[in-house]
């Protein structure tokens, strides 16, 4: 679900999930027990999803189309999304955020992870995460009010 | 309106209680997956792992040797292998020729039983090779010629005569 919230589209999320587990399988020997297996897999999944988004953005940068606007529109007709109007609005608001802000918001708000856990996964300081989350919520509120 | 009373720390530490607008939205998961998706997922991952292992042997080998220094290293190794094979092959040929450096008399003296196992053709070849190597001149040879004998001529002559007699007369 973490990947799906980031890439929105089920088919893309499916590919990334599979790639994530293939990577986990290939690098299992490199896994160090000092870090939590859950955190390690979470980190791989996050990196895979962010890399995917970066590639997509690069691909769309040659066109006049904004990739995130496209994602927001596809969500409206997505057979595998059943949110009501306000939920859809929230997703659209999230898609206006930079990837990393959206990532932090999802992990804190939906996955209900502690800042320390998020810090372990994304490798950012707790302070920076708090600031990022605060900015994200403000932007979301603003978007909802304006729409 | 954004609730201005919500502090920075409240906002960050209690996501459910922050800003008025966001707190009104029920936190729920609206993303769904096709039926049996999670049942089929392990199999799909296994297939992907297998595909990747097959592709590894071809693609990764190609990609591995894309770098110039690796091409040079591979070329050097191949050159060394070819040179090694060339040297070994030459040595084997020299080894094969070695028996011709031994005189036939010595050979027969050392291994008299050998003569029984060597057919005429082998003995003639042996004798010819020895003669050719030593530039032997046959003077007053029973065939009546006294010039330097060439290998083909010798073979021609020897083939027409009693082989064992000639050999023992050498």
mmCIF file of N, CA and C in Angstrom, chain A residues 3-73:
data_model
loop_
_atom_site.group_PDB
_atom_site.id
_atom_site.type_symbol
_atom_site.label_atom_id
_atom_site.label_comp_id
_atom_site.label_asym_id
_atom_site.label_seq_id
_atom_site.Cartn_x
_atom_site.Cartn_y
_atom_site.Cartn_z
ATOM 1 N N UNK A 3 3.669 1.684 -1.533
ATOM 2 C CA UNK A 3 4.087 1.932 -2.927
ATOM 3 C C UNK A 3 2.903 2.475 -3.725
ATOM 4 N N UNK A 4 1.774 1.870 -3.535
ATOM 5 C CA UNK A 4 0.572 2.272 -4.289
ATOM 6 C C UNK A 4 0.219 3.732 -4.016
ATOM 7 N N UNK A 5 0.340 4.151 -2.769
ATOM 8 C CA UNK A 5 0.021 5.548 -2.436
ATOM 9 C C UNK A 5 0.980 6.517 -3.116
ATOM 10 N N UNK A 6 2.173 6.027 -3.362
ATOM 11 C CA UNK A 6 3.151 6.911 -4.012
ATOM 12 C C UNK A 6 2.977 6.972 -5.529
ATOM 13 N N UNK A 7 2.753 5.800 -6.140
ATOM 14 C CA UNK A 7 2.695 5.786 -7.615
ATOM 15 C C UNK A 7 1.268 5.797 -8.156
ATOM 16 N N UNK A 8 0.296 5.604 -7.234
ATOM 17 C CA UNK A 8 -1.151 5.701 -7.540
ATOM 18 C C UNK A 8 -1.698 4.573 -8.422
ATOM 19 N N UNK A 9 -1.047 4.327 -9.534
ATOM 20 C CA UNK A 9 -1.558 3.356 -10.492
ATOM 21 C C UNK A 9 -1.272 1.922 -10.038
ATOM 22 N N UNK A 10 -2.282 1.058 -10.138
ATOM 23 C CA UNK A 10 -2.098 -0.318 -9.658
ATOM 24 C C UNK A 10 -1.029 -1.079 -10.439
ATOM 25 N N UNK A 11 -1.072 -0.952 -11.776
ATOM 26 C CA UNK A 11 -0.105 -1.700 -12.607
ATOM 27 C C UNK A 11 1.333 -1.294 -12.269
ATOM 28 N N UNK A 12 1.555 -0.008 -12.101
ATOM 29 C CA UNK A 12 2.897 0.477 -11.746
ATOM 30 C C UNK A 12 3.304 -0.040 -10.368
ATOM 31 N N UNK A 13 2.350 0.051 -9.439
ATOM 32 C CA UNK A 13 2.629 -0.413 -8.080
ATOM 33 C C UNK A 13 2.958 -1.904 -8.084
ATOM 34 N N UNK A 14 2.235 -2.652 -8.895
ATOM 35 C CA UNK A 14 2.467 -4.093 -8.995
ATOM 36 C C UNK A 14 3.892 -4.375 -9.462
ATOM 37 N N UNK A 15 4.312 -3.678 -10.511
ATOM 38 C CA UNK A 15 5.694 -3.841 -11.017
ATOM 39 C C UNK A 15 6.716 -3.532 -9.932
ATOM 40 N N UNK A 16 6.483 -2.430 -9.234
ATOM 41 C CA UNK A 16 7.447 -1.998 -8.219
ATOM 42 C C UNK A 16 7.489 -2.980 -7.046
ATOM 43 N N UNK A 17 6.324 -3.482 -6.669
ATOM 44 C CA UNK A 17 6.280 -4.473 -5.573
ATOM 45 C C UNK A 17 7.113 -5.696 -5.958
ATOM 46 N N UNK A 18 6.916 -6.152 -7.190
ATOM 47 C CA UNK A 18 7.661 -7.332 -7.648
ATOM 48 C C UNK A 18 9.166 -7.040 -7.690
ATOM 49 N N UNK A 19 9.510 -5.881 -8.253
ATOM 50 C CA UNK A 19 10.930 -5.501 -8.312
ATOM 51 C C UNK A 19 11.535 -5.402 -6.914
ATOM 52 N N UNK A 20 10.722 -4.884 -5.994
ATOM 53 C CA UNK A 20 11.199 -4.746 -4.608
ATOM 54 C C UNK A 20 11.547 -6.111 -4.030
ATOM 55 N N UNK A 21 10.643 -7.071 -4.212
ATOM 56 C CA UNK A 21 10.903 -8.392 -3.626
ATOM 57 C C UNK A 21 12.014 -9.134 -4.361
ATOM 58 N N UNK A 22 12.149 -8.864 -5.640
ATOM 59 C CA UNK A 22 13.278 -9.461 -6.376
ATOM 60 C C UNK A 22 14.584 -8.914 -5.789
ATOM 61 N N UNK A 23 14.603 -7.609 -5.525
ATOM 62 C CA UNK A 23 15.797 -6.998 -4.944
ATOM 63 C C UNK A 23 16.063 -7.535 -3.538
ATOM 64 N N UNK A 24 14.996 -7.691 -2.796
ATOM 65 C CA UNK A 24 15.133 -8.240 -1.438
ATOM 66 C C UNK A 24 15.763 -9.632 -1.530
ATOM 67 N N UNK A 25 15.267 -10.418 -2.456
ATOM 68 C CA UNK A 25 15.765 -11.792 -2.652
ATOM 69 C C UNK A 25 17.243 -11.788 -3.040
ATOM 70 N N UNK A 26 17.575 -10.895 -3.979
ATOM 71 C CA UNK A 26 18.956 -10.845 -4.482
ATOM 72 C C UNK A 26 19.945 -10.345 -3.434
ATOM 73 N N UNK A 27 19.456 -9.465 -2.559
ATOM 74 C CA UNK A 27 20.367 -8.830 -1.601
ATOM 75 C C UNK A 27 20.208 -9.338 -0.177
ATOM 76 N N UNK A 28 19.531 -10.445 -0.057
ATOM 77 C CA UNK A 28 19.290 -10.983 1.283
ATOM 78 C C UNK A 28 20.605 -11.271 2.023
ATOM 79 N N UNK A 29 21.620 -11.647 1.256
ATOM 80 C CA UNK A 29 22.933 -11.916 1.864
ATOM 81 C C UNK A 29 23.562 -10.651 2.441
ATOM 82 N N UNK A 30 23.201 -9.512 1.849
ATOM 83 C CA UNK A 30 23.794 -8.248 2.308
ATOM 84 C C UNK A 30 23.036 -7.637 3.483
ATOM 85 N N UNK A 31 21.897 -8.247 3.793
ATOM 86 C CA UNK A 31 21.094 -7.699 4.891
ATOM 87 C C UNK A 31 21.805 -7.900 6.221
ATOM 88 N N UNK A 32 21.904 -6.790 6.947
ATOM 89 C CA UNK A 32 22.570 -6.871 8.253
ATOM 90 C C UNK A 32 21.515 -6.865 9.355
ATOM 91 N N UNK A 33 21.661 -7.816 10.212
ATOM 92 C CA UNK A 33 20.637 -8.016 11.246
ATOM 93 C C UNK A 33 20.500 -6.823 12.189
ATOM 94 N N UNK A 34 21.488 -5.914 12.148
ATOM 95 C CA UNK A 34 21.408 -4.769 13.065
ATOM 96 C C UNK A 34 20.227 -3.841 12.719
ATOM 97 N N UNK A 35 19.793 -3.886 11.460
ATOM 98 C CA UNK A 35 18.592 -3.100 11.129
ATOM 99 C C UNK A 35 17.411 -4.053 10.994
ATOM 100 N N UNK A 36 16.244 -3.508 11.225
ATOM 101 C CA UNK A 36 15.020 -4.291 11.193
ATOM 102 C C UNK A 36 14.701 -4.720 9.764
ATOM 103 N N UNK A 37 14.310 -5.976 9.577
ATOM 104 C CA UNK A 37 13.986 -6.485 8.237
ATOM 105 C C UNK A 37 12.857 -5.670 7.609
ATOM 106 N N UNK A 38 11.894 -5.328 8.425
ATOM 107 C CA UNK A 38 10.744 -4.544 7.970
ATOM 108 C C UNK A 38 11.223 -3.175 7.447
ATOM 109 N N UNK A 39 12.101 -2.549 8.217
ATOM 110 C CA UNK A 39 12.640 -1.240 7.829
ATOM 111 C C UNK A 39 13.428 -1.350 6.528
ATOM 112 N N UNK A 40 14.193 -2.436 6.428
ATOM 113 C CA UNK A 40 15.038 -2.652 5.248
ATOM 114 C C UNK A 40 14.179 -2.812 3.984
ATOM 115 N N UNK A 41 13.141 -3.619 4.095
ATOM 116 C CA UNK A 41 12.258 -3.831 2.939
ATOM 117 C C UNK A 41 11.515 -2.532 2.598
ATOM 118 N N UNK A 42 11.093 -1.836 3.642
ATOM 119 C CA UNK A 42 10.399 -0.556 3.471
ATOM 120 C C UNK A 42 11.293 0.420 2.692
ATOM 121 N N UNK A 43 12.586 0.406 3.068
ATOM 122 C CA UNK A 43 13.538 1.321 2.429
ATOM 123 C C UNK A 43 13.704 0.981 0.946
ATOM 124 N N UNK A 44 13.839 -0.309 0.658
ATOM 125 C CA UNK A 44 13.989 -0.744 -0.742
ATOM 126 C C UNK A 44 12.750 -0.344 -1.539
ATOM 127 N N UNK A 45 11.585 -0.605 -0.953
ATOM 128 C CA UNK A 45 10.328 -0.278 -1.637
ATOM 129 C C UNK A 45 10.238 1.228 -1.906
ATOM 130 N N UNK A 46 10.608 2.020 -0.908
ATOM 131 C CA UNK A 46 10.562 3.481 -1.051
ATOM 132 C C UNK A 46 11.494 3.938 -2.169
ATOM 133 N N UNK A 47 12.711 3.397 -2.157
ATOM 134 C CA UNK A 47 13.682 3.784 -3.190
ATOM 135 C C UNK A 47 13.199 3.407 -4.584
ATOM 136 N N UNK A 48 12.619 2.232 -4.673
ATOM 137 C CA UNK A 48 12.107 1.768 -5.977
ATOM 138 C C UNK A 48 11.008 2.699 -6.473
ATOM 139 N N UNK A 49 10.105 3.051 -5.575
ATOM 140 C CA UNK A 49 8.975 3.918 -5.950
ATOM 141 C C UNK A 49 9.464 5.316 -6.335
ATOM 142 N N UNK A 50 10.410 5.853 -5.550
ATOM 143 C CA UNK A 50 10.920 7.197 -5.854
ATOM 144 C C UNK A 50 11.699 7.203 -7.172
ATOM 145 N N UNK A 51 12.441 6.131 -7.417
ATOM 146 C CA UNK A 51 13.187 6.025 -8.685
ATOM 147 C C UNK A 51 12.213 5.963 -9.855
ATOM 148 N N UNK A 52 11.148 5.206 -9.662
ATOM 149 C CA UNK A 52 10.128 5.095 -10.708
ATOM 150 C C UNK A 52 9.536 6.473 -11.022
ATOM 151 N N UNK A 53 9.190 7.216 -9.969
ATOM 152 C CA UNK A 53 8.591 8.537 -10.169
ATOM 153 C C UNK A 53 9.571 9.501 -10.857
ATOM 154 N N UNK A 54 10.823 9.386 -10.473
ATOM 155 C CA UNK A 54 11.846 10.246 -11.077
ATOM 156 C C UNK A 54 11.940 9.979 -12.582
ATOM 157 N N UNK A 55 11.924 8.695 -12.933
ATOM 158 C CA UNK A 55 11.996 8.322 -14.355
ATOM 159 C C UNK A 55 10.783 8.837 -15.112
ATOM 160 N N UNK A 56 9.637 8.687 -14.494
ATOM 161 C CA UNK A 56 8.398 9.143 -15.131
ATOM 162 C C UNK A 56 8.434 10.650 -15.354
ATOM 163 N N UNK A 57 8.889 11.351 -14.321
ATOM 164 C CA UNK A 57 8.934 12.816 -14.408
ATOM 165 C C UNK A 57 9.882 13.244 -15.532
ATOM 166 N N UNK A 58 11.010 12.538 -15.612
ATOM 167 C CA UNK A 58 12.000 12.846 -16.645
ATOM 168 C C UNK A 58 11.381 12.620 -18.037
ATOM 169 N N UNK A 59 10.653 11.529 -18.127
ATOM 170 C CA UNK A 59 10.028 11.187 -19.406
ATOM 171 C C UNK A 59 9.000 12.251 -19.801
ATOM 172 N N UNK A 60 8.236 12.699 -18.806
ATOM 173 C CA UNK A 60 7.181 13.687 -19.086
ATOM 174 C C UNK A 60 7.736 15.098 -19.216
ATOM 175 N N UNK A 61 8.990 15.281 -18.808
ATOM 176 C CA UNK A 61 9.557 16.638 -18.862
ATOM 177 C C UNK A 61 9.725 17.107 -20.305
ATOM 178 N N UNK A 62 9.740 16.165 -21.243
ATOM 179 C CA UNK A 62 9.877 16.538 -22.660
ATOM 180 C C UNK A 62 8.528 16.917 -23.275
ATOM 181 N N UNK A 63 7.474 16.755 -22.492
ATOM 182 C CA UNK A 63 6.146 17.103 -23.000
ATOM 183 C C UNK A 63 5.564 18.233 -22.150
ATOM 184 N N UNK A 64 4.444 18.751 -22.596
ATOM 185 C CA UNK A 64 3.803 19.839 -21.836
ATOM 186 C C UNK A 64 2.886 19.285 -20.745
ATOM 187 N N UNK A 65 2.822 17.947 -20.671
ATOM 188 C CA UNK A 65 1.899 17.317 -19.724
ATOM 189 C C UNK A 65 2.567 17.163 -18.359
ATOM 190 N N UNK A 66 1.792 17.511 -17.322
ATOM 191 C CA UNK A 66 2.296 17.318 -15.965
ATOM 192 C C UNK A 66 1.909 15.899 -15.514
ATOM 193 N N UNK A 67 2.914 15.116 -15.171
ATOM 194 C CA UNK A 67 2.680 13.712 -14.836
ATOM 195 C C UNK A 67 1.694 13.562 -13.676
ATOM 196 N N UNK A 68 1.816 14.436 -12.680
ATOM 197 C CA UNK A 68 0.979 14.300 -11.474
ATOM 198 C C UNK A 68 -0.482 14.685 -11.750
ATOM 199 N N UNK A 69 -0.676 15.615 -12.676
ATOM 200 C CA UNK A 69 -2.051 15.954 -13.073
ATOM 201 C C UNK A 69 -2.676 14.755 -13.775
ATOM 202 N N UNK A 70 -1.870 14.074 -14.576
ATOM 203 C CA UNK A 70 -2.351 12.870 -15.275
ATOM 204 C C UNK A 70 -2.748 11.803 -14.258
ATOM 205 N N UNK A 71 -1.904 11.650 -13.241
ATOM 206 C CA UNK A 71 -2.198 10.647 -12.200
ATOM 207 C C UNK A 71 -3.503 10.972 -11.490
ATOM 208 N N UNK A 72 -3.690 12.259 -11.187
ATOM 209 C CA UNK A 72 -4.907 12.683 -10.491
ATOM 210 C C UNK A 72 -6.150 12.386 -11.330
ATOM 211 N N UNK A 73 -6.021 12.603 -12.629
ATOM 212 C CA UNK A 73 -7.167 12.341 -13.526
ATOM 213 C C UNK A 73 -7.449 10.848 -13.646
#
